[in-house]
mmCIF file of N, CA, C and O in Angstrom:
data_model
loop_
_atom_site.group_PDB
_atom_site.id
_atom_site.type_symbol
_atom_site.label_atom_id
_atom_site.label_comp_id
_atom_site.label_asym_id
_atom_site.label_seq_id
_atom_site.Cartn_x
_atom_site.Cartn_y
_atom_site.Cartn_z
ATOM 1 N N MET A 18 0.814 -1.178 -0.033
ATOM 2 C CA MET A 18 -0.013 -0.034 0.024
ATOM 3 C C MET A 18 0.884 1.244 0.025
ATOM 4 O O MET A 18 1.841 1.327 0.764
ATOM 5 N N ILE A 19 0.553 2.188 -0.851
ATOM 6 C CA ILE A 19 1.276 3.468 -0.950
ATOM 7 C C ILE A 19 0.507 4.475 -0.103
ATOM 8 O O ILE A 19 -0.768 4.592 -0.146
ATOM 9 N N ASP A 20 1.192 5.311 0.607
ATOM 10 C CA ASP A 20 0.598 6.385 1.435
ATOM 11 C C ASP A 20 0.298 7.548 0.572
ATOM 12 O O ASP A 20 1.103 8.393 0.238
ATOM 13 N N LEU A 21 -1.026 7.667 0.073
ATOM 14 C CA LEU A 21 -1.374 8.717 -0.829
ATOM 15 C C LEU A 21 -2.488 9.500 -0.165
ATOM 16 O O LEU A 21 -3.352 8.941 0.514
ATOM 17 N N ASP A 22 -2.591 10.719 -0.479
ATOM 18 C CA ASP A 22 -3.695 11.615 -0.089
ATOM 19 C C ASP A 22 -4.610 11.642 -1.356
ATOM 20 O O ASP A 22 -4.378 12.339 -2.336
ATOM 21 N N VAL A 23 -5.645 10.795 -1.295
ATOM 22 C CA VAL A 23 -6.589 10.620 -2.454
ATOM 23 C C VAL A 23 -7.224 11.990 -2.921
ATOM 24 O O VAL A 23 -7.268 12.319 -4.048
ATOM 25 N N ASP A 24 -7.568 12.792 -1.928
ATOM 26 C CA ASP A 24 -8.195 14.090 -2.223
ATOM 27 C C ASP A 24 -7.165 14.991 -2.934
ATOM 28 O O ASP A 24 -7.576 15.751 -3.862
ATOM 29 N N GLU A 25 -5.959 14.978 -2.527
ATOM 30 C CA GLU A 25 -4.904 15.774 -3.150
ATOM 31 C C GLU A 25 -4.654 15.352 -4.507
ATOM 32 O O GLU A 25 -4.444 16.124 -5.497
ATOM 33 N N PHE A 26 -4.606 14.059 -4.752
ATOM 34 C CA PHE A 26 -4.394 13.487 -6.062
ATOM 35 C C PHE A 26 -5.550 13.877 -7.064
ATOM 36 O O PHE A 26 -5.220 14.120 -8.247
ATOM 37 N N LEU A 27 -6.714 13.902 -6.543
ATOM 38 C CA LEU A 27 -7.850 14.334 -7.421
ATOM 39 C C LEU A 27 -8.102 15.787 -7.319
ATOM 40 O O LEU A 27 -9.205 16.283 -7.173
ATOM 41 N N ASP A 28 -7.020 16.496 -7.584
ATOM 42 C CA ASP A 28 -7.048 18.004 -7.598
ATOM 43 C C ASP A 28 -8.051 18.472 -8.672
ATOM 44 O O ASP A 28 -8.055 17.903 -9.734
ATOM 45 N N PRO A 29 -8.832 19.548 -8.343
ATOM 46 C CA PRO A 29 -9.780 20.064 -9.343
ATOM 47 C C PRO A 29 -9.138 20.526 -10.681
ATOM 48 O O PRO A 29 -9.823 20.521 -11.631
ATOM 49 N N ASP A 30 -7.803 20.853 -10.687
ATOM 50 C CA ASP A 30 -7.204 21.176 -11.966
ATOM 51 C C ASP A 30 -6.964 19.955 -12.828
ATOM 52 O O ASP A 30 -6.673 20.016 -14.034
ATOM 53 N N LEU A 31 -7.041 18.746 -12.199
ATOM 54 C CA LEU A 31 -6.779 17.532 -13.002
ATOM 55 C C LEU A 31 -8.078 16.677 -13.291
ATOM 56 O O LEU A 31 -7.928 15.693 -14.000
ATOM 57 N N THR A 32 -9.195 17.076 -12.702
ATOM 58 C CA THR A 32 -10.315 16.268 -12.818
ATOM 59 C C THR A 32 -11.475 16.993 -13.540
ATOM 60 O O THR A 32 -11.440 18.218 -13.806
ATOM 61 N N ILE A 33 -12.505 16.199 -13.902
ATOM 62 C CA ILE A 33 -13.772 16.752 -14.438
ATOM 63 C C ILE A 33 -14.884 16.201 -13.551
ATOM 64 O O ILE A 33 -14.636 15.229 -12.818
ATOM 65 N N ASP A 34 -15.980 16.865 -13.611
ATOM 66 C CA ASP A 34 -17.177 16.357 -12.875
ATOM 67 C C ASP A 34 -17.902 15.289 -13.667
ATOM 68 O O ASP A 34 -18.079 15.384 -14.933
ATOM 69 N N ALA A 35 -18.303 14.259 -13.020
ATOM 70 C CA ALA A 35 -19.139 13.171 -13.546
ATOM 71 C C ALA A 35 -20.258 12.900 -12.713
ATOM 72 O O ALA A 35 -20.125 12.971 -11.493
ATOM 73 N N VAL A 36 -21.448 12.591 -13.271
ATOM 74 C CA VAL A 36 -22.610 12.285 -12.521
ATOM 75 C C VAL A 36 -22.721 10.797 -12.385
ATOM 76 O O VAL A 36 -22.792 10.040 -13.371
ATOM 77 N N TYR A 37 -22.505 10.309 -11.134
ATOM 78 C CA TYR A 37 -22.557 8.910 -10.781
ATOM 79 C C TYR A 37 -23.934 8.488 -10.387
ATOM 80 O O TYR A 37 -24.569 9.194 -9.586
ATOM 81 N N THR A 38 -24.435 7.422 -10.984
ATOM 82 C CA THR A 38 -25.801 6.957 -10.646
ATOM 83 C C THR A 38 -25.784 5.451 -10.390
ATOM 84 O O THR A 38 -25.197 4.675 -11.215
ATOM 85 N N ARG A 39 -26.303 5.004 -9.250
ATOM 86 C CA ARG A 39 -26.495 3.572 -8.971
ATOM 87 C C ARG A 39 -27.775 3.454 -8.152
ATOM 88 O O ARG A 39 -27.864 3.984 -7.051
ATOM 89 N N GLY A 40 -28.733 2.792 -8.714
ATOM 90 C CA GLY A 40 -30.054 2.740 -8.064
ATOM 91 C C GLY A 40 -30.610 4.075 -7.787
ATOM 92 O O GLY A 40 -30.807 4.898 -8.761
ATOM 93 N N THR A 41 -30.926 4.396 -6.554
ATOM 94 C CA THR A 41 -31.570 5.672 -6.230
ATOM 95 C C THR A 41 -30.485 6.740 -5.880
ATOM 96 O O THR A 41 -30.805 7.891 -5.634
ATOM 97 N N ILE A 42 -29.210 6.389 -5.954
ATOM 98 C CA ILE A 42 -28.127 7.295 -5.650
ATOM 99 C C ILE A 42 -27.657 8.059 -6.940
ATOM 100 O O ILE A 42 -27.377 7.431 -7.887
ATOM 101 N N THR A 43 -27.620 9.345 -6.875
ATOM 102 C CA THR A 43 -27.119 10.161 -7.966
ATOM 103 C C THR A 43 -26.341 11.307 -7.282
ATOM 104 O O THR A 43 -26.848 12.017 -6.454
ATOM 105 N N LYS A 44 -25.067 11.371 -7.682
ATOM 106 C CA LYS A 44 -24.258 12.459 -7.167
ATOM 107 C C LYS A 44 -23.147 12.812 -8.117
ATOM 108 O O LYS A 44 -22.738 12.015 -8.944
ATOM 109 N N THR A 45 -22.682 14.038 -8.074
ATOM 110 C CA THR A 45 -21.594 14.528 -8.893
ATOM 111 C C THR A 45 -20.279 14.347 -8.121
ATOM 112 O O THR A 45 -20.147 14.748 -6.999
ATOM 113 N N ILE A 46 -19.346 13.720 -8.803
ATOM 114 C CA ILE A 46 -17.995 13.450 -8.178
ATOM 115 C C ILE A 46 -16.859 13.834 -9.141
ATOM 116 O O ILE A 46 -17.059 13.741 -10.390
ATOM 117 N N PRO A 47 -15.778 14.086 -8.642
ATOM 118 C CA PRO A 47 -14.609 14.402 -9.497
ATOM 119 C C PRO A 47 -13.951 13.112 -9.969
ATOM 120 O O PRO A 47 -13.826 12.174 -9.202
ATOM 121 N N VAL A 48 -13.564 13.067 -11.255
ATOM 122 C CA VAL A 48 -12.952 11.861 -11.813
ATOM 123 C C VAL A 48 -11.822 12.282 -12.756
ATOM 124 O O VAL A 48 -11.862 13.405 -13.315
ATOM 125 N N ILE A 49 -10.935 11.410 -13.014
ATOM 126 C CA ILE A 49 -9.968 11.585 -14.091
ATOM 127 C C ILE A 49 -10.456 10.667 -15.187
ATOM 128 O O ILE A 49 -10.505 9.437 -14.985
ATOM 129 N N PHE A 50 -10.870 11.297 -16.276
ATOM 130 C CA PHE A 50 -11.494 10.482 -17.401
ATOM 131 C C PHE A 50 -10.497 10.295 -18.532
ATOM 132 O O PHE A 50 -9.769 11.177 -18.908
ATOM 133 N N ASP A 51 -10.458 9.086 -19.036
ATOM 134 C CA ASP A 51 -9.585 8.735 -20.070
ATOM 135 C C ASP A 51 -10.310 7.987 -21.204
ATOM 136 O O ASP A 51 -10.988 6.931 -20.944
ATOM 137 N N ARG A 52 -10.265 8.503 -22.385
ATOM 138 C CA ARG A 52 -10.822 7.793 -23.593
ATOM 139 C C ARG A 52 -9.660 7.171 -24.386
ATOM 140 O O ARG A 52 -9.496 7.524 -25.535
ATOM 141 N N GLU A 53 -8.955 6.271 -23.721
ATOM 142 C CA GLU A 53 -7.843 5.630 -24.349
ATOM 143 C C GLU A 53 -8.211 4.955 -25.694
ATOM 144 O O GLU A 53 -9.259 4.257 -25.766
ATOM 145 N N TYR A 54 -7.404 5.133 -26.701
ATOM 146 C CA TYR A 54 -7.643 4.499 -27.976
ATOM 147 C C TYR A 54 -6.729 3.303 -28.154
ATOM 148 O O TYR A 54 -5.546 3.319 -27.737
ATOM 149 N N SER A 55 -7.260 2.286 -28.838
ATOM 150 C CA SER A 55 -6.477 1.145 -29.227
ATOM 151 C C SER A 55 -6.706 0.840 -30.711
ATOM 152 O O SER A 55 -7.724 1.249 -31.232
ATOM 153 N N LEU A 56 -5.711 0.241 -31.337
ATOM 154 C CA LEU A 56 -5.883 -0.092 -32.680
ATOM 155 C C LEU A 56 -6.006 -1.571 -32.834
ATOM 156 O O LEU A 56 -5.248 -2.364 -32.309
ATOM 157 N N ALA A 57 -7.096 -1.966 -33.521
ATOM 158 C CA ALA A 57 -7.363 -3.340 -33.782
ATOM 159 C C ALA A 57 -7.485 -3.552 -35.410
ATOM 160 O O ALA A 57 -7.740 -2.566 -36.062
ATOM 161 N N THR A 58 -7.244 -4.775 -35.757
ATOM 162 C CA THR A 58 -7.442 -5.051 -37.151
ATOM 163 C C THR A 58 -8.541 -6.040 -37.325
ATOM 164 O O THR A 58 -8.571 -7.069 -36.700
ATOM 165 N N ILE A 59 -9.495 -5.655 -38.198
ATOM 166 C CA ILE A 59 -10.618 -6.556 -38.506
ATOM 167 C C ILE A 59 -10.424 -6.942 -39.956
ATOM 168 O O ILE A 59 -10.601 -6.118 -40.891
ATOM 169 N N GLY A 60 -9.996 -8.207 -40.169
ATOM 170 C CA GLY A 60 -9.633 -8.603 -41.560
ATOM 171 C C GLY A 60 -8.365 -7.804 -41.935
ATOM 172 O O GLY A 60 -7.389 -7.968 -41.177
ATOM 173 N N ASP A 61 -8.384 -7.091 -42.933
ATOM 174 C CA ASP A 61 -7.198 -6.248 -43.349
ATOM 175 C C ASP A 61 -7.451 -4.776 -42.972
ATOM 176 O O ASP A 61 -6.576 -3.959 -43.403
ATOM 177 N N VAL A 62 -8.465 -4.453 -42.276
ATOM 178 C CA VAL A 62 -8.815 -3.054 -42.015
ATOM 179 C C VAL A 62 -8.455 -2.683 -40.596
ATOM 180 O O VAL A 62 -8.934 -3.228 -39.616
ATOM 181 N N PRO A 63 -7.540 -1.636 -40.392
ATOM 182 C CA PRO A 63 -7.243 -1.198 -39.067
ATOM 183 C C PRO A 63 -8.325 -0.320 -38.556
ATOM 184 O O PRO A 63 -8.925 0.534 -39.241
ATOM 185 N N VAL A 64 -8.767 -0.504 -37.315
ATOM 186 C CA VAL A 64 -9.826 0.184 -36.671
ATOM 187 C C VAL A 64 -9.385 0.702 -35.370
ATOM 188 O O VAL A 64 -8.848 -0.004 -34.562
ATOM 189 N N GLN A 65 -9.593 1.996 -35.100
ATOM 190 C CA GLN A 65 -9.367 2.626 -33.811
ATOM 191 C C GLN A 65 -10.569 2.505 -32.919
ATOM 192 O O GLN A 65 -11.717 2.697 -33.366
ATOM 193 N N MET A 66 -10.332 2.078 -31.683
ATOM 194 C CA MET A 66 -11.499 1.855 -30.788
ATOM 195 C C MET A 66 -11.206 2.623 -29.478
ATOM 196 O O MET A 66 -10.035 2.614 -28.983
ATOM 197 N N ALA A 67 -12.223 3.288 -28.982
ATOM 198 C CA ALA A 67 -12.073 3.952 -27.652
ATOM 199 C C ALA A 67 -12.438 2.951 -26.548
ATOM 200 O O ALA A 67 -13.345 2.204 -26.650
ATOM 201 N N GLY A 68 -11.600 2.957 -25.510
ATOM 202 C CA GLY A 68 -11.874 2.152 -24.333
ATOM 203 C C GLY A 68 -11.983 3.035 -23.103
ATOM 204 O O GLY A 68 -11.034 3.241 -22.452
ATOM 205 N N PRO A 69 -13.139 3.730 -22.948
ATOM 206 C CA PRO A 69 -13.256 4.733 -21.922
ATOM 207 C C PRO A 69 -13.113 4.128 -20.563
ATOM 208 O O PRO A 69 -13.535 3.058 -20.213
ATOM 209 N N LYS A 70 -12.360 4.844 -19.629
ATOM 210 C CA LYS A 70 -12.285 4.479 -18.230
ATOM 211 C C LYS A 70 -12.086 5.759 -17.429
ATOM 212 O O LYS A 70 -11.786 6.787 -17.973
ATOM 213 N N LEU A 71 -12.271 5.561 -16.134
ATOM 214 C CA LEU A 71 -11.988 6.702 -15.266
ATOM 215 C C LEU A 71 -11.424 6.258 -13.972
ATOM 216 O O LEU A 71 -11.433 5.055 -13.595
ATOM 217 N N LEU A 72 -10.861 7.211 -13.205
ATOM 218 C CA LEU A 72 -10.278 6.938 -11.897
ATOM 219 C C LEU A 72 -11.085 7.853 -10.939
ATOM 220 O O LEU A 72 -11.235 9.017 -11.165
ATOM 221 N N CYS A 73 -11.473 7.279 -9.809
ATOM 222 C CA CYS A 73 -12.155 8.124 -8.860
ATOM 223 C C CYS A 73 -11.848 7.679 -7.424
ATOM 224 O O CYS A 73 -11.152 6.626 -7.286
ATOM 225 N N LYS A 74 -12.320 8.359 -6.492
ATOM 226 C CA LYS A 74 -12.167 8.024 -5.057
ATOM 227 C C LYS A 74 -13.093 6.860 -4.775
ATOM 228 O O LYS A 74 -14.274 7.032 -4.964
ATOM 229 N N SER A 75 -12.633 5.847 -4.083
ATOM 230 C CA SER A 75 -13.461 4.715 -3.759
ATOM 231 C C SER A 75 -14.544 5.035 -2.900
ATOM 232 O O SER A 75 -15.703 4.515 -3.026
ATOM 233 N N ALA A 76 -14.328 5.945 -1.905
ATOM 234 C CA ALA A 76 -15.356 6.371 -1.020
ATOM 235 C C ALA A 76 -16.549 7.064 -1.731
ATOM 236 O O ALA A 76 -17.692 7.017 -1.242
ATOM 237 N N ASP A 77 -16.366 7.648 -2.906
ATOM 238 C CA ASP A 77 -17.351 8.254 -3.676
ATOM 239 C C ASP A 77 -18.270 7.293 -4.365
ATOM 240 O O ASP A 77 -19.354 7.602 -4.802
ATOM 241 N N VAL A 78 -17.834 6.043 -4.543
ATOM 242 C CA VAL A 78 -18.551 5.035 -5.282
ATOM 243 C C VAL A 78 -18.759 3.734 -4.513
ATOM 244 O O VAL A 78 -18.668 2.637 -5.139
ATOM 245 N N THR A 79 -18.902 3.820 -3.232
ATOM 246 C CA THR A 79 -19.075 2.617 -2.347
ATOM 247 C C THR A 79 -20.266 1.724 -2.927
ATOM 248 O O THR A 79 -21.289 2.271 -3.206
ATOM 249 N N GLY A 80 -19.949 0.495 -3.054
ATOM 250 C CA GLY A 80 -20.966 -0.486 -3.618
ATOM 251 C C GLY A 80 -21.075 -0.419 -5.093
ATOM 252 O O GLY A 80 -22.019 -1.024 -5.667
ATOM 253 N N ILE A 81 -20.182 0.188 -5.808
ATOM 254 C CA ILE A 81 -20.262 0.283 -7.299
ATOM 255 C C ILE A 81 -20.330 -1.043 -7.855
ATOM 256 O O ILE A 81 -19.671 -2.092 -7.447
ATOM 257 N N ASP A 82 -21.146 -1.256 -8.888
ATOM 258 C CA ASP A 82 -21.259 -2.540 -9.612
ATOM 259 C C ASP A 82 -21.637 -2.238 -11.023
ATOM 260 O O ASP A 82 -21.672 -1.073 -11.487
ATOM 261 N N THR A 83 -21.888 -3.225 -11.764
ATOM 262 C CA THR A 83 -22.224 -3.073 -13.269
ATOM 263 C C THR A 83 -23.612 -2.459 -13.549
ATOM 264 O O THR A 83 -24.006 -2.335 -14.654
ATOM 265 N N THR A 84 -24.375 -2.171 -12.459
ATOM 266 C CA THR A 84 -25.623 -1.538 -12.723
ATOM 267 C C THR A 84 -25.463 0.017 -12.746
ATOM 268 O O THR A 84 -26.417 0.779 -13.026
ATOM 269 N N ALA A 85 -24.292 0.514 -12.383
ATOM 270 C CA ALA A 85 -23.998 1.889 -12.201
ATOM 271 C C ALA A 85 -23.730 2.527 -13.531
ATOM 272 O O ALA A 85 -23.282 1.848 -14.480
ATOM 273 N N THR A 86 -23.963 3.823 -13.599
ATOM 274 C CA THR A 86 -23.578 4.656 -14.824
ATOM 275 C C THR A 86 -22.857 5.966 -14.323
ATOM 276 O O THR A 86 -22.966 6.370 -13.207
ATOM 277 N N PHE A 87 -22.118 6.460 -15.340
ATOM 278 C CA PHE A 87 -21.547 7.823 -15.214
ATOM 279 C C PHE A 87 -21.971 8.642 -16.399
ATOM 280 O O PHE A 87 -21.943 8.173 -17.520
ATOM 281 N N THR A 88 -22.361 9.857 -16.189
ATOM 282 C CA THR A 88 -22.654 10.775 -17.238
ATOM 283 C C THR A 88 -21.588 11.857 -17.277
ATOM 284 O O THR A 88 -21.309 12.500 -16.216
ATOM 285 N N ILE A 89 -20.887 11.853 -18.415
ATOM 286 C CA ILE A 89 -19.729 12.821 -18.535
ATOM 287 C C ILE A 89 -19.943 13.537 -19.846
ATOM 288 O O ILE A 89 -20.149 12.944 -20.936
ATOM 289 N N ASP A 90 -19.967 14.913 -19.782
ATOM 290 C CA ASP A 90 -20.198 15.761 -20.926
ATOM 291 C C ASP A 90 -21.417 15.369 -21.673
ATOM 292 O O ASP A 90 -21.436 15.356 -22.895
ATOM 293 N N GLY A 91 -22.562 14.958 -21.014
ATOM 294 C CA GLY A 91 -23.780 14.607 -21.595
ATOM 295 C C GLY A 91 -23.866 13.224 -22.109
ATOM 296 O O GLY A 91 -24.864 12.751 -22.649
ATOM 297 N N VAL A 92 -22.815 12.438 -22.043
ATOM 298 C CA VAL A 92 -22.779 11.059 -22.548
ATOM 299 C C VAL A 92 -22.868 10.101 -21.420
ATOM 300 O O VAL A 92 -22.149 10.213 -20.383
ATOM 301 N N VAL A 93 -23.753 9.097 -21.496
ATOM 302 C CA VAL A 93 -23.974 8.106 -20.411
ATOM 303 C C VAL A 93 -23.080 6.977 -20.730
ATOM 304 O O VAL A 93 -23.154 6.330 -21.858
ATOM 305 N N TYR A 94 -22.337 6.509 -19.766
ATOM 306 C CA TYR A 94 -21.459 5.375 -19.837
ATOM 307 C C TYR A 94 -21.958 4.312 -18.771
ATOM 308 O O TYR A 94 -22.111 4.698 -17.584
ATOM 309 N N LYS A 95 -21.981 3.072 -19.170
ATOM 310 C CA LYS A 95 -22.296 1.997 -18.249
ATOM 311 C C LYS A 95 -20.930 1.460 -17.717
ATOM 312 O O LYS A 95 -19.951 1.332 -18.446
ATOM 313 N N VAL A 96 -20.979 1.079 -16.405
ATOM 314 C CA VAL A 96 -19.838 0.466 -15.813
ATOM 315 C C VAL A 96 -19.726 -0.954 -16.258
ATOM 316 O O VAL A 96 -20.737 -1.775 -16.163
ATOM 317 N N THR A 97 -18.599 -1.360 -16.710
ATOM 318 C CA THR A 97 -18.377 -2.768 -17.188
ATOM 319 C C THR A 97 -17.452 -3.508 -16.156
ATOM 320 O O THR A 97 -17.597 -4.734 -16.014
ATOM 321 N N ASP A 98 -16.562 -2.754 -15.517
ATOM 322 C CA ASP A 98 -15.641 -3.460 -14.655
ATOM 323 C C ASP A 98 -15.010 -2.457 -13.610
ATOM 324 O O ASP A 98 -14.058 -1.744 -13.970
ATOM 325 N N PRO A 99 -15.568 -2.386 -12.457
ATOM 326 C CA PRO A 99 -14.971 -1.496 -11.421
ATOM 327 C C PRO A 99 -13.829 -2.195 -10.694
ATOM 328 O O PRO A 99 -14.070 -3.407 -10.322
ATOM 329 N N ARG A 100 -12.773 -1.559 -10.503
ATOM 330 C CA ARG A 100 -11.600 -2.176 -9.884
ATOM 331 C C ARG A 100 -11.011 -1.289 -8.777
ATOM 332 O O ARG A 100 -10.125 -0.525 -8.953
ATOM 333 N N PRO A 101 -11.593 -1.463 -7.506
ATOM 334 C CA PRO A 101 -11.035 -0.740 -6.407
ATOM 335 C C PRO A 101 -9.630 -1.291 -6.052
ATOM 336 O O PRO A 101 -9.301 -2.423 -6.282
ATOM 337 N N ASP A 102 -8.763 -0.359 -5.559
ATOM 338 C CA ASP A 102 -7.486 -0.742 -5.030
ATOM 339 C C ASP A 102 -7.375 -0.457 -3.549
ATOM 340 O O ASP A 102 -8.258 -0.032 -2.923
ATOM 341 N N VAL A 103 -6.214 -0.808 -2.948
ATOM 342 C CA VAL A 103 -5.984 -0.661 -1.570
ATOM 343 C C VAL A 103 -5.598 0.727 -1.123
ATOM 344 O O VAL A 103 -5.463 1.049 0.074
ATOM 345 N N ASN A 104 -5.508 1.621 -2.178
ATOM 346 C CA ASN A 104 -5.001 3.003 -1.797
ATOM 347 C C ASN A 104 -6.151 4.000 -1.799
ATOM 348 O O ASN A 104 -5.871 5.205 -1.586
ATOM 349 N N GLY A 105 -7.361 3.528 -2.041
ATOM 350 C CA GLY A 105 -8.548 4.485 -1.961
ATOM 351 C C GLY A 105 -9.015 4.911 -3.310
ATOM 352 O O GLY A 105 -9.917 5.856 -3.322
ATOM 353 N N PHE A 106 -8.543 4.370 -4.331
ATOM 354 C CA PHE A 106 -8.952 4.718 -5.725
ATOM 355 C C PHE A 106 -9.815 3.521 -6.272
ATOM 356 O O PHE A 106 -9.546 2.400 -5.912
ATOM 357 N N THR A 107 -10.602 3.850 -7.258
ATOM 358 C CA THR A 107 -11.294 2.778 -8.055
ATOM 359 C C THR A 107 -11.098 3.195 -9.497
ATOM 360 O O THR A 107 -11.418 4.328 -9.848
ATOM 361 N N GLU A 108 -10.553 2.226 -10.221
ATOM 362 C CA GLU A 108 -10.453 2.363 -11.714
ATOM 363 C C GLU A 108 -11.729 1.763 -12.254
ATOM 364 O O GLU A 108 -12.046 0.621 -11.950
ATOM 365 N N VAL A 109 -12.367 2.524 -13.110
ATOM 366 C CA VAL A 109 -13.723 2.022 -13.628
ATOM 367 C C VAL A 109 -13.654 1.967 -15.179
ATOM 368 O O VAL A 109 -13.453 2.968 -15.823
ATOM 369 N N PHE A 110 -13.843 0.740 -15.755
ATOM 370 C CA PHE A 110 -13.939 0.574 -17.110
ATOM 371 C C PHE A 110 -15.379 0.748 -17.572
ATOM 372 O O PHE A 110 -16.275 0.290 -16.928
ATOM 373 N N LEU A 111 -15.528 1.401 -18.703
ATOM 374 C CA LEU A 111 -16.851 1.863 -19.133
ATOM 375 C C LEU A 111 -17.173 1.462 -20.569
ATOM 376 O O LEU A 111 -16.195 1.234 -21.354
ATOM 377 N N THR A 112 -18.432 1.534 -20.928
ATOM 378 C CA THR A 112 -18.895 1.403 -22.284
ATOM 379 C C THR A 112 -19.986 2.450 -22.536
ATOM 380 O O THR A 112 -20.728 2.752 -21.474
ATOM 381 N N ARG A 113 -20.156 2.923 -23.698
ATOM 382 C CA ARG A 113 -21.217 3.873 -23.955
ATOM 383 C C ARG A 113 -22.551 3.230 -23.809
ATOM 384 O O ARG A 113 -22.766 2.112 -24.304
ATOM 385 N N ASP A 114 -23.489 3.923 -23.213
ATOM 386 C CA ASP A 114 -24.832 3.352 -23.049
ATOM 387 C C ASP A 114 -25.599 3.281 -24.322
ATOM 388 O O ASP A 114 -25.395 4.090 -25.281
#
């Protein structure tokens, strides 16, 4: 375990606001959002694909599961794989709704 200040790491200059929704819970939280691109080949055709993910404070998404969504810049993303760590962060893999 690394001794990190989660709140300091999620500095407002480095984050954007996302609306987190799970069941009846809806709240705006700071996240680091990444629309990482990967290159795949289908047949002989190269295709770029976005694999959106975000990093957030685990305490902000207690109980997160694949029923949850995040709305970022008006786009709704479904949670496909939430991965909490021991340092107080959760990496969340997403797909567009």
